[in-house]
XYZ file of C-alpha atoms in Angstrom:
733
model
C -21.874 6.008 33.425
C -22.829 7.202 29.923
C -20.894 9.695 28.943
C -23.270 11.938 26.667
C -22.755 15.354 26.576
C -19.083 17.047 26.897
C -16.853 16.751 29.609
C -16.787 19.810 32.210
C -14.661 20.533 34.969
C -13.740 17.145 36.960
C -11.505 15.773 40.036
C -8.951 14.667 36.906
C -8.769 18.193 36.188
C -6.380 19.096 39.198
C -3.616 17.400 37.747
C -2.017 16.469 40.720
C -1.407 13.151 39.743
C -2.931 12.605 36.024
C -0.428 14.509 33.466
C 2.534 14.045 35.509
C 5.755 12.040 33.821
C 5.845 9.371 36.202
C 7.924 5.981 36.131
C 5.984 3.055 35.161
C 5.112 1.249 38.384
C 5.586 -2.151 36.718
C 8.792 -1.267 35.288
C 10.738 -2.780 38.805
C 9.370 -6.278 38.232
C 10.271 -6.081 34.740
C 14.008 -4.653 34.510
C 14.335 -7.423 37.703
C 12.863 -10.103 35.477
C 10.313 -11.282 38.181
C 6.846 -10.054 36.414
C 5.836 -13.359 35.229
C 4.575 -13.435 31.743
C 2.486 -16.084 30.134
C 5.502 -18.900 29.726
C 6.537 -18.153 33.481
C 3.453 -19.159 35.209
C 5.311 -21.785 37.524
C 3.359 -21.106 40.621
C 0.061 -21.768 38.721
C 0.934 -24.438 36.698
C 4.368 -26.196 38.828
C 3.690 -29.528 36.987
C 3.190 -28.312 33.691
C 4.385 -30.807 30.875
C 5.272 -29.079 27.200
C 3.674 -28.827 24.070
C 5.178 -28.492 20.736
C 3.071 -26.877 17.689
C 3.816 -28.815 14.309
C 2.654 -26.395 11.501
C 1.711 -27.569 7.501
C 4.322 -27.487 5.299
C 1.514 -26.708 2.464
C 0.042 -23.666 2.051
C -3.446 -25.022 0.213
C -4.638 -28.634 -0.260
C -5.502 -31.374 1.981
C -3.682 -33.550 4.485
C -4.435 -37.301 3.244
C -2.784 -39.145 6.054
C -1.209 -38.659 9.709
C 1.217 -40.926 11.276
C 1.867 -40.799 14.860
C 3.002 -44.064 15.605
C 6.853 -43.541 15.574
C 5.806 -39.626 17.747
C 3.904 -41.669 20.208
C 6.467 -44.051 20.845
C 9.155 -41.063 21.470
C 10.658 -40.826 25.202
C 8.411 -38.309 27.309
C 5.377 -38.160 25.211
C 1.949 -37.584 27.300
C -0.441 -36.943 24.465
C -0.644 -35.843 20.576
C -3.415 -33.940 19.303
C -4.662 -33.239 15.703
C -8.077 -32.751 13.950
C -8.185 -36.819 14.078
C -8.901 -36.591 17.532
C -9.239 -33.132 18.796
C -13.183 -33.701 18.663
C -15.611 -31.059 17.474
C -14.045 -27.573 17.345
C -15.659 -24.298 16.020
C -14.254 -21.446 15.011
C -14.120 -17.848 17.062
C -15.659 -14.751 15.731
C -12.242 -12.926 15.375
C -10.397 -15.645 13.824
C -10.475 -15.954 9.872
C -8.409 -19.338 9.047
C -9.491 -22.182 11.902
C -6.654 -22.348 14.733
C -6.151 -26.120 14.319
C -6.304 -27.278 10.514
C -6.734 -30.502 8.883
C -8.084 -32.129 6.429
C -8.257 -28.613 4.968
C -4.989 -26.693 4.867
C -5.932 -23.067 4.480
C -2.350 -21.328 4.904
C 1.136 -22.186 5.422
C 2.186 -23.004 8.697
C -1.095 -23.594 10.154
C -1.167 -25.654 13.468
C -2.038 -29.290 12.074
C -0.700 -31.384 15.646
C 0.665 -30.581 19.145
C 2.832 -32.846 20.863
C 2.698 -32.880 24.565
C 5.759 -34.599 26.723
C 7.706 -34.169 29.741
C 10.169 -32.034 28.349
C 10.329 -29.436 25.374
C 13.417 -31.450 24.355
C 11.688 -34.399 24.169
C 7.916 -32.817 22.715
C 10.540 -31.004 20.064
C 11.941 -34.162 19.290
C 8.908 -36.413 18.897
C 7.249 -33.824 17.103
C 9.751 -34.149 14.175
C 9.129 -37.989 14.205
C 5.151 -37.176 12.938
C 4.920 -38.164 9.190
C 2.164 -36.144 6.959
C 1.007 -37.113 3.935
C -0.623 -33.907 1.889
C -2.446 -33.585 -1.763
C -1.685 -30.063 -2.543
C -3.531 -27.662 -4.533
C -2.286 -24.458 -6.379
C -3.283 -21.537 -4.413
C -2.638 -17.251 -5.273
C -0.393 -15.660 -3.669
C 0.359 -12.383 -5.572
C -1.492 -9.864 -5.007
C -0.118 -8.172 -8.181
C -1.532 -11.224 -9.917
C -4.184 -11.095 -8.314
C -5.053 -7.220 -8.363
C -7.683 -7.600 -11.288
C -9.931 -10.231 -9.389
C -10.520 -8.358 -6.690
C -13.566 -7.869 -5.485
C -15.514 -5.300 -3.279
C -15.889 -5.972 0.470
C -19.233 -5.975 2.039
C -20.387 -2.957 3.041
C -19.633 -3.117 6.905
C -15.882 -2.294 5.957
C -17.121 0.579 4.116
C -15.310 -0.081 0.808
C -16.153 2.991 -0.812
C -17.043 6.803 -0.551
C -17.586 9.728 -2.754
C -18.466 13.464 -2.527
C -18.740 15.503 -5.319
C -17.498 14.729 -8.732
C -14.256 13.143 -8.972
C -13.608 12.765 -12.219
C -14.950 15.882 -13.418
C -13.100 17.822 -11.114
C -9.352 15.888 -11.570
C -10.358 16.430 -15.443
C -10.417 20.300 -14.960
C -7.593 20.343 -12.151
C -4.716 22.562 -13.554
C -1.996 20.888 -11.851
C -2.671 16.728 -11.583
C -0.612 13.968 -9.796
C -1.392 10.412 -10.652
C 0.847 7.591 -9.005
C 1.070 3.887 -7.926
C 2.592 3.325 -4.309
C 3.048 -0.278 -3.085
C 3.669 -1.690 0.630
C 4.843 -4.909 1.245
C 3.629 -7.362 3.762
C 5.104 -6.611 7.801
C 5.447 -8.751 10.561
C 4.565 -7.347 14.198
C 7.910 -9.264 15.378
C 7.071 -8.474 18.906
C 9.649 -9.790 21.390
C 8.017 -11.939 23.594
C 6.451 -14.640 21.158
C 2.716 -16.500 21.760
C 2.897 -18.278 24.662
C 0.030 -19.808 26.987
C -0.279 -22.213 29.911
C -3.490 -24.015 30.258
C -4.824 -25.444 33.304
C -8.250 -27.478 33.505
C -9.957 -28.266 36.552
C -12.784 -30.488 35.796
C -14.816 -28.819 32.939
C -13.163 -25.479 33.694
C -10.020 -24.105 32.346
C -7.636 -21.183 33.204
C -5.335 -20.065 30.274
C -2.574 -18.082 31.570
C -1.810 -16.319 28.163
C -0.451 -13.328 26.377
C -3.281 -11.577 24.666
C -4.524 -7.835 24.176
C -8.011 -8.349 24.664
C -9.006 -10.584 27.540
C -12.852 -10.445 27.089
C -12.346 -11.368 23.016
C -10.297 -13.814 23.746
C -12.682 -15.491 26.420
C -15.565 -15.742 24.403
C -13.417 -17.473 21.214
C -11.587 -19.673 23.222
C -15.036 -21.070 24.640
C -16.883 -20.987 21.245
C -13.752 -23.095 19.329
C -14.063 -25.605 22.157
C -17.506 -25.610 22.456
C -18.075 -25.103 26.203
C -19.858 -22.316 28.221
C -18.188 -18.956 28.466
C -18.167 -19.219 32.271
C -15.883 -21.940 32.300
C -13.028 -20.220 30.507
C -10.825 -17.918 32.461
C -7.785 -15.972 30.853
C -5.113 -14.739 32.518
C -2.371 -11.842 30.486
C -1.278 -9.790 33.571
C 2.123 -9.037 31.653
C 2.144 -8.412 27.548
C 5.612 -8.634 25.980
C 4.599 -6.581 22.953
C 1.920 -6.766 20.861
C 1.037 -4.690 18.132
C -2.088 -5.841 16.961
C -0.748 -9.586 16.720
C -2.410 -10.569 19.940
C -5.815 -9.073 20.077
C -7.006 -12.299 18.553
C -6.690 -15.640 19.908
C -4.037 -17.688 18.484
C -3.314 -21.371 18.070
C -1.014 -21.838 20.809
C -3.746 -21.114 23.398
C -6.313 -23.486 21.790
C -3.116 -26.215 21.567
C -2.255 -25.271 24.860
C -5.623 -26.377 25.977
C -6.352 -29.697 23.591
C -3.298 -30.746 24.907
C -3.566 -30.209 28.743
C -6.909 -31.915 28.309
C -5.463 -35.151 26.373
C -2.702 -35.353 28.909
C -4.542 -34.796 31.956
C -2.273 -31.735 33.431
C -1.239 -28.529 32.872
C 0.623 -28.015 29.456
C 2.829 -24.679 28.137
C 2.990 -23.971 24.858
C 4.734 -21.056 22.883
C 4.716 -20.784 19.192
C 8.639 -21.322 17.685
C 10.152 -18.141 16.637
C 10.288 -19.647 13.255
C 6.742 -20.762 12.695
C 5.037 -17.537 14.373
C 5.456 -15.823 10.988
C 3.234 -17.679 8.670
C 0.700 -19.023 11.452
C -0.356 -15.771 13.026
C -1.442 -12.804 11.234
C 0.694 -9.759 9.469
C -0.142 -6.418 8.171
C -0.999 -7.237 4.439
C 0.246 -5.615 1.458
C -1.251 -2.944 -0.441
C -1.311 -1.242 -4.342
C -2.522 2.326 -3.656
C -3.302 4.355 -6.830
C -3.684 7.874 -5.928
C -4.629 10.983 -8.036
C -4.615 14.369 -6.514
C -5.860 17.415 -8.825
C -5.030 21.164 -7.592
C -5.220 24.757 -8.439
C -1.818 26.144 -9.302
C -2.158 28.173 -5.993
C -1.947 24.940 -4.356
C -5.629 24.044 -3.703
C -6.690 20.632 -3.930
C -9.889 20.632 -5.830
C -10.150 16.866 -6.404
C -8.742 13.804 -4.866
C -9.099 9.809 -5.066
C -7.046 7.351 -3.279
C -7.923 3.643 -4.353
C -6.416 0.633 -2.306
C -5.920 -3.215 -3.051
C -5.069 -6.171 -0.387
C -5.693 -9.534 -0.252
C -6.740 -11.416 2.656
C -7.664 -15.346 3.229
C -11.649 -16.077 2.463
C -13.781 -14.426 4.763
C -10.753 -11.652 5.405
C -10.993 -7.844 5.780
C -9.007 -5.476 3.598
C -6.688 -3.518 4.755
C -8.140 0.109 5.159
C -5.402 2.082 3.772
C -7.555 4.544 2.092
C -9.469 5.885 5.651
C -7.260 8.820 6.204
C -7.455 10.375 3.331
C -11.636 10.668 3.722
C -10.754 13.167 6.485
C -7.318 14.876 6.231
C -7.248 17.201 3.671
C -9.693 19.398 1.777
C -11.327 19.160 -1.289
C -14.641 19.187 -3.379
C -14.331 16.361 -5.693
C -13.304 13.012 -3.929
C -13.182 9.525 -4.152
C -11.775 6.427 -1.785
C -12.409 2.959 -2.860
C -10.743 -0.158 -1.287
C -11.059 -3.988 -3.486
C -10.154 -6.933 -1.621
C -8.367 -10.210 -3.413
C -8.607 -13.832 -2.066
C -5.354 -14.463 -1.347
C -3.926 -18.042 0.239
C -1.381 -16.759 2.533
C -1.715 -16.574 6.087
C -4.120 -13.855 7.816
C -4.046 -10.278 7.134
C -5.034 -8.639 10.091
C -4.235 -5.224 12.836
C -0.816 -4.326 13.167
C -0.236 -1.044 14.796
C -2.000 2.017 13.005
C -4.205 -0.447 10.388
C -4.913 1.768 7.818
C -3.479 5.028 8.201
C 0.128 3.465 8.925
C 0.196 1.608 5.105
C -2.239 3.979 3.916
C 0.023 7.701 5.175
C 3.170 5.489 3.671
C 1.511 6.500 0.177
C -0.689 9.929 0.557
C 1.924 11.857 2.058
C 4.656 10.980 -0.677
C 1.913 11.891 -3.292
C 1.546 15.169 -1.380
C 5.257 15.713 -1.605
C 5.166 14.743 -5.497
C 2.466 17.340 -5.725
C 3.830 19.998 -4.034
C 7.358 19.842 -6.153
C 5.181 19.925 -9.430
C 3.478 23.326 -7.250
C 6.965 24.251 -6.514
C 5.593 24.972 -3.305
C 6.739 24.302 0.347
C 5.143 20.725 1.373
C 4.634 21.947 5.043
C 2.618 24.992 3.227
C 0.910 22.732 0.670
C -0.504 21.066 3.662
C -1.259 23.880 5.739
C -3.287 25.421 2.692
C -5.468 22.027 2.545
C -6.270 22.092 5.924
C -10.307 21.652 6.671
C -12.188 22.464 10.339
C -14.983 19.612 9.060
C -15.237 16.822 7.524
C -14.567 16.927 4.064
C -16.998 14.134 2.724
C -19.800 15.353 5.630
C -19.313 18.941 5.618
C -21.714 19.462 8.285
C -20.092 17.446 11.303
C -17.144 19.457 12.367
C -14.002 17.814 14.300
C -14.532 17.851 18.031
C -10.460 19.154 17.995
C -8.158 19.742 14.888
C -4.966 21.416 15.659
C -3.020 19.840 12.685
C -1.922 23.563 11.525
C -0.185 23.619 14.936
C 1.743 20.412 14.607
C 2.888 21.812 11.319
C 4.195 25.019 12.074
C 5.355 23.964 15.197
C 7.190 21.437 13.840
C 8.864 23.413 11.109
C 10.171 25.551 13.292
C 11.522 23.407 16.275
C 13.142 21.252 13.048
C 14.621 24.034 10.951
C 12.763 23.567 8.219
C 13.584 26.982 6.787
C 17.170 25.428 6.438
C 15.926 23.038 3.844
C 17.225 23.105 0.124
C 14.135 22.643 -2.033
C 16.348 21.190 -4.863
C 17.035 17.383 -4.325
C 21.053 16.269 -4.192
C 21.991 19.835 -3.404
C 23.486 19.584 -0.238
C 26.780 17.397 0.795
C 28.908 16.899 3.499
C 31.910 14.961 2.351
C 30.447 11.650 0.835
C 26.923 12.158 2.372
C 24.183 13.700 0.756
C 21.878 15.284 3.050
C 17.674 15.499 2.660
C 14.953 16.659 4.830
C 11.676 15.258 4.480
C 8.388 15.691 6.220
C 4.782 14.047 6.467
C 1.245 14.319 8.192
C 0.118 12.085 10.844
C -3.443 11.094 11.047
C -5.232 8.525 13.408
C -8.749 8.325 14.308
C -10.415 8.455 18.112
C -11.953 5.628 19.050
C -13.988 5.405 22.003
C -14.398 2.041 23.670
C -16.958 0.619 26.875
C -14.694 -0.302 29.527
C -15.305 -1.343 33.402
C -13.295 -1.051 36.608
C -13.763 -2.214 39.675
C -12.431 -0.052 42.660
C -11.928 -1.003 46.347
C -10.954 1.248 49.543
C -9.532 -1.170 52.181
C -9.165 -1.385 55.450
C -5.624 0.073 55.435
C -6.460 2.913 53.423
C -5.423 1.109 50.074
C -6.858 1.867 46.550
C -7.092 -1.192 44.593
C -8.246 -1.136 40.857
C -9.334 -4.255 39.008
C -10.002 -4.306 35.109
C -9.542 -6.925 32.391
C -7.336 -4.070 31.014
C -4.064 -5.374 29.668
C -0.564 -3.717 30.023
C 1.563 -4.486 26.801
C 4.158 -2.455 27.594
C 2.238 0.804 26.983
C 2.028 2.187 30.852
C -1.451 0.991 31.527
C -0.164 -0.079 34.892
C 0.820 3.525 35.714
C -1.954 5.943 34.099
C -4.686 3.784 35.877
C -3.098 3.962 39.050
C -2.292 8.277 38.389
C -6.489 7.973 37.609
C -7.263 6.346 40.490
C -4.828 8.234 43.211
C -6.306 11.420 41.367
C -10.100 10.601 41.800
C -9.803 9.547 45.440
C -7.262 12.188 46.500
C -4.451 9.922 47.417
C -1.091 9.437 46.413
C 0.200 7.244 43.502
C 1.875 4.667 46.227
C -1.389 4.239 47.771
C -3.190 2.719 45.190
C -2.863 -1.218 43.381
C -3.806 -2.034 40.070
C -4.845 -5.809 39.196
C -5.275 -6.213 35.361
C -5.414 -8.991 32.826
C -7.656 -11.322 34.229
C -11.171 -12.294 32.837
C -12.391 -12.665 36.408
C -12.291 -8.859 36.572
C -14.966 -6.462 34.815
C -14.645 -6.036 31.294
C -12.324 -3.423 29.957
C -11.849 -1.757 26.522
C -8.302 -3.761 26.469
C -5.703 -2.560 24.178
C -5.696 -1.866 20.455
C -6.576 0.844 18.198
C -4.812 3.210 20.759
C -8.553 3.331 22.230
C -7.052 1.809 25.416
C -5.247 4.716 27.596
C -8.393 6.700 26.783
C -11.148 4.229 27.293
C -9.782 2.190 30.455
C -9.011 5.213 32.795
C -12.726 6.598 31.579
C -13.661 3.301 32.823
C -11.546 3.901 36.259
C -13.135 7.481 36.017
C -16.474 6.155 36.411
C -16.273 3.366 38.940
C -14.332 6.090 41.029
C -17.147 7.920 40.858
C -19.466 5.007 42.135
C -16.821 4.523 45.136
C -16.401 8.579 45.844
C -20.396 8.007 46.166
C -20.565 5.176 48.453
C -16.946 6.914 50.687
C -19.288 9.615 50.991
C -22.739 8.245 51.997
C -20.377 5.763 54.583
C -19.183 9.079 56.459
C -22.546 10.785 56.438
C -21.017 13.612 53.967
C -22.918 15.029 50.786
C -21.467 13.048 47.950
C -22.369 15.294 45.306
C -19.959 18.064 46.693
C -17.111 16.126 48.626
C -13.676 16.762 47.987
C -11.347 14.167 48.081
C -7.838 15.530 48.365
C -4.766 14.759 50.638
C -6.037 11.352 52.177
C -9.327 13.139 53.305
C -13.128 13.663 52.442
C -14.182 17.317 53.429
C -17.818 18.145 52.845
C -19.981 20.595 54.420
C -16.965 22.230 56.447
C -16.417 18.977 58.053
C -13.430 16.853 56.775
C -12.452 13.183 57.354
C -9.741 10.580 56.598
C -10.687 8.350 53.622
C -9.995 5.326 55.761
C -12.137 5.862 57.754
C -15.330 4.477 55.403
C -13.389 1.229 55.183
C -12.906 0.651 59.160
C -15.480 -1.879 59.521
C -14.714 -3.630 56.004
C -13.782 -2.837 52.179
C -15.959 0.280 50.646
C -16.431 -1.026 46.675
C -17.559 1.202 43.871
C -17.556 -0.447 40.125
C -19.223 1.060 36.747
C -18.581 1.220 33.607
C -18.011 3.830 31.194
C -20.129 3.918 28.114
C -20.883 6.194 25.360
C -23.581 8.004 24.018
C -22.950 9.933 20.099
C -20.596 12.556 20.167
C -18.462 10.760 18.001
C -21.017 11.193 15.325
C -21.656 14.719 16.000
C -18.225 15.590 15.745
C -15.257 13.969 14.317
C -12.401 12.684 16.413
C -9.194 12.477 15.118
C -5.675 12.972 16.472
C -3.039 14.724 14.413
C 0.677 15.445 14.128
C 3.399 15.871 11.647
C 6.962 14.380 11.617
C 9.886 15.735 9.983
C 13.153 13.765 9.445
C 16.702 14.623 8.527
C 18.716 11.625 6.572
C 22.386 11.048 5.195
C 22.903 9.033 1.839
C 26.209 7.716 1.265
C 26.184 9.333 -2.245
C 28.629 5.877 -3.685
C 27.064 3.147 -1.622
C 23.252 4.383 -1.033
C 23.694 3.463 2.428
C 20.857 5.138 4.266
C 21.430 6.982 7.667
C 18.597 8.721 9.653
C 20.006 11.345 11.407
C 17.389 13.573 13.194
C 13.286 12.627 14.107
C 10.994 14.763 15.435
C 7.541 14.279 16.348
C 4.384 16.780 17.222
C 1.220 15.375 18.475
C -1.812 16.921 18.911
C -3.833 14.012 20.926
C -6.162 15.061 23.267
C -4.563 15.393 27.544
C -1.288 13.390 27.600
C -2.056 11.090 30.696
C 1.383 10.438 31.541
C 4.424 12.545 29.240
C 6.710 10.187 30.150
C 5.538 6.903 28.556
C 3.551 8.419 25.896
C 6.683 9.878 24.537
C 8.085 6.386 24.991
C 5.105 4.930 22.756
C 5.788 7.949 20.199
C 9.803 6.934 19.857
C 8.748 3.390 19.542
C 6.183 4.080 17.376
C 8.697 6.510 15.271
C 11.195 3.411 15.573
C 8.658 1.036 13.335
C 7.969 3.555 10.998
C 11.326 3.864 10.403
C 11.495 -0.071 10.012
C 8.765 0.488 7.425
C 10.675 2.807 5.280
C 13.929 1.320 4.935
C 13.822 -2.729 5.627
C 10.509 -4.504 6.968
C 9.032 -6.759 4.145
C 7.754 -10.150 4.621
C 9.463 -11.853 0.812
C 6.657 -14.220 -0.231
C 7.633 -17.002 -2.070
C 5.325 -17.202 -4.900
C 5.384 -20.475 -6.299
C 4.433 -22.263 -3.171
C 3.045 -19.745 -0.771
C 4.628 -18.530 2.660
C 6.671 -15.839 3.919
C 10.399 -16.467 3.440
C 11.834 -14.548 6.022
C 9.702 -15.862 8.776
C 12.007 -15.464 11.814
C 13.791 -12.789 13.480
C 17.344 -13.501 11.487
C 15.447 -12.647 8.273
C 12.742 -10.402 9.043
C 14.562 -7.104 9.500
C 13.662 -4.633 12.555
C 15.296 -1.516 13.662
C 18.496 -1.723 15.880
C 19.795 0.730 18.280
C 22.521 1.622 15.741
C 19.999 2.567 13.571
C 18.103 5.433 15.239
C 18.693 8.826 16.255
C 17.932 10.913 18.972
C 14.061 11.100 18.541
C 12.512 14.781 19.721
C 8.560 14.610 20.610
C 5.912 17.475 20.960
C 2.614 17.337 23.127
C 0.393 20.351 22.682
C -0.845 21.301 25.513
C -4.859 20.406 24.498
C -7.752 18.647 26.007
C -10.684 17.080 24.195
C -14.113 17.465 26.258
C -15.878 15.102 23.433
C -13.138 12.757 23.991
C -14.087 11.555 27.384
C -14.121 12.748 31.158
C -10.431 12.186 30.928
C -10.342 14.639 28.010
C -7.454 12.416 26.311
C -7.509 10.600 23.109
C -4.739 7.950 22.266
C -1.259 8.587 21.066
C 0.237 4.997 20.543
C -0.377 4.884 17.200
C -0.704 8.171 16.202
C 3.308 7.810 16.548
C 3.546 5.906 13.762
C 1.398 7.255 10.971
C 3.557 9.255 8.279
C 6.791 8.500 9.438
C 7.661 5.915 6.713
C 7.030 8.472 4.254
C 8.472 11.755 5.921
C 12.046 9.053 5.607
C 11.210 8.273 1.912
C 10.564 12.331 1.524
C 14.055 13.201 3.118
C 15.767 10.681 0.991
C 14.365 12.353 -2.199
C 15.037 15.426 -0.867
C 19.134 14.152 -0.270
C 19.525 12.171 -3.524
C 16.685 13.025 -5.886
C 15.420 9.404 -6.104
C 11.733 8.524 -6.125
C 11.156 5.402 -4.711
C 7.394 4.368 -4.828
C 7.946 0.819 -3.748
C 8.729 0.497 0.006
C 10.719 -0.532 1.566
C 13.407 2.079 0.269
C 16.088 -0.056 0.075
C 19.840 -0.144 -1.620
C 18.881 -1.824 -4.801
C 16.022 0.535 -5.885
C 18.633 3.819 -4.865
C 21.520 2.994 -6.720
C 21.001 2.371 -10.526
C 19.174 5.973 -10.093
C 21.598 7.476 -7.553
C 23.405 11.070 -8.773
C 27.028 10.639 -10.407
C 29.587 11.219 -8.222
C 32.793 13.303 -9.039
């Protein structure tokens, strides 16, 4: 099915099932521990051996010798795979570094071996007996030091944009802001580690793994192993968190496949927590300079946003400037990204790549501009709203209810009670402050396919390789099929995460919900046609409701169509150029109240509110869960999350969950989420857009702005920790 014109009225608009706050249908399996995650596929691989990954102990250089003799002689050892005996390996399109290192080493904890043994303990013990000699090379590990050598990325990254004459416009502006902000390297730190079980049957490989994008993983694993794609099957029905860290094939998948081939039996591998952070990907650090020129009435006339980030050779920049190209008005504009070559582990996508760190800077800058203007921060943003793409003014937004989110959020949060003078509100030892920030994230439409089957028993089964990474994919896909086929939710079965199924959008970039359900919609349209034809009804006006199909005055039970055998509909949703004619984005506003201890600078977040304009909300219950999870991540980014780089030897020091701090229950207060009632016919037949990443965008800045309002201390270097606040805290009586 081609989506080339705006959606009109369709069966989804009935909203009998879609749009209802529905419990996740996979919830009982997960809460009872019976949902089989990647490392728990015992029935599929009952005789699995264990693989233990060894990571490089240098960040850059060469392996000069690997002595495996002692490890091979250890009890229970079945095989050891290194670059010396792995055979010729390629590199997947989505990987920057080789998943198996050697003899060249590209980053610290790059996998250099997998030891396979009968038990995990035997594999771990034998791995400790490997003796590896290195020739170390000095690398580049400091973004600040490498900043001046950073280069313009390739044009495919769209590194620069211009409109008008920024330099002139900025020079002539009556009010100016010029500030630099930094964001640190951050880790996905998901609950489920990277894990895979590999099973070979002759020359065919089945990999039970934890992966967000099944088709990407299948293609890259086949390319890395040098085998035909049709010989690879990926299975990933449940994923215990990803946040972008499982978008791409990682080393444990390759190590499991190589280990299983060498051992001649299934092998299961999980990356031990202590090497995940350096071995896999992370959100790269940024240095961001923002300049804004405005009239004394607060209208932005000139705005520039420049960002520097680093990655391995062939890596990509952290696109921290992209929201600045679209969020606020202003005639004279400039954005620029520069990429430094660093020898740290690979930087790549983490929840809302680009906008999350970009808004951490931009939305403090807007607060600082508001203070210069003596203007309310909410009103400054309202004054600078736009109905068109500021860089391409001929292109309008498909929907833009940004101002509505600001006004409603301010009203519900009690923003009018905020004291604009920092440090003036106190409750005992606590300094109280309010802060806010805008939320913005682009909407992406991605082709997605599905197969829908009407069985003899009248049940509807959906098959698609879409993944559920804790986001509720099972449920919204079931809701879509139930709505389209006119059956209760209980009569729908959903099968996900298997490359044997039609290729979906996968989970990432907040495109998964809208795109995958649009693919199911297309397959259901095909199934409806086939069912109507089977029943001798006109498919163009057949109505599917309450388990019946009705047309031309005739009504027939749905299961009558499949009494002689299953009826199947399969199709793929593809998109035209509506996203080029109209800018498709999601919008929101975050409001936060904090208390800061006047003596110790301890920070407590007391209230949080998010207002989101993100098209039709397919399941308000799971969508709210997505947003409060994102708000929690944003709070972590504001206050504690930072991968600390040892700039002497090139690795992240705090590379486990003991050292990498994330928010816990005690850190997070009650969170209120409001979804505006809207649909976007330009987005898909579902009229939905993404919301899972919008929820993190702007949160960190809202927290930082609230801390400033409480204390008068402006921190531009994330995270906002006690050592950055204490020296500048106001004097206590």
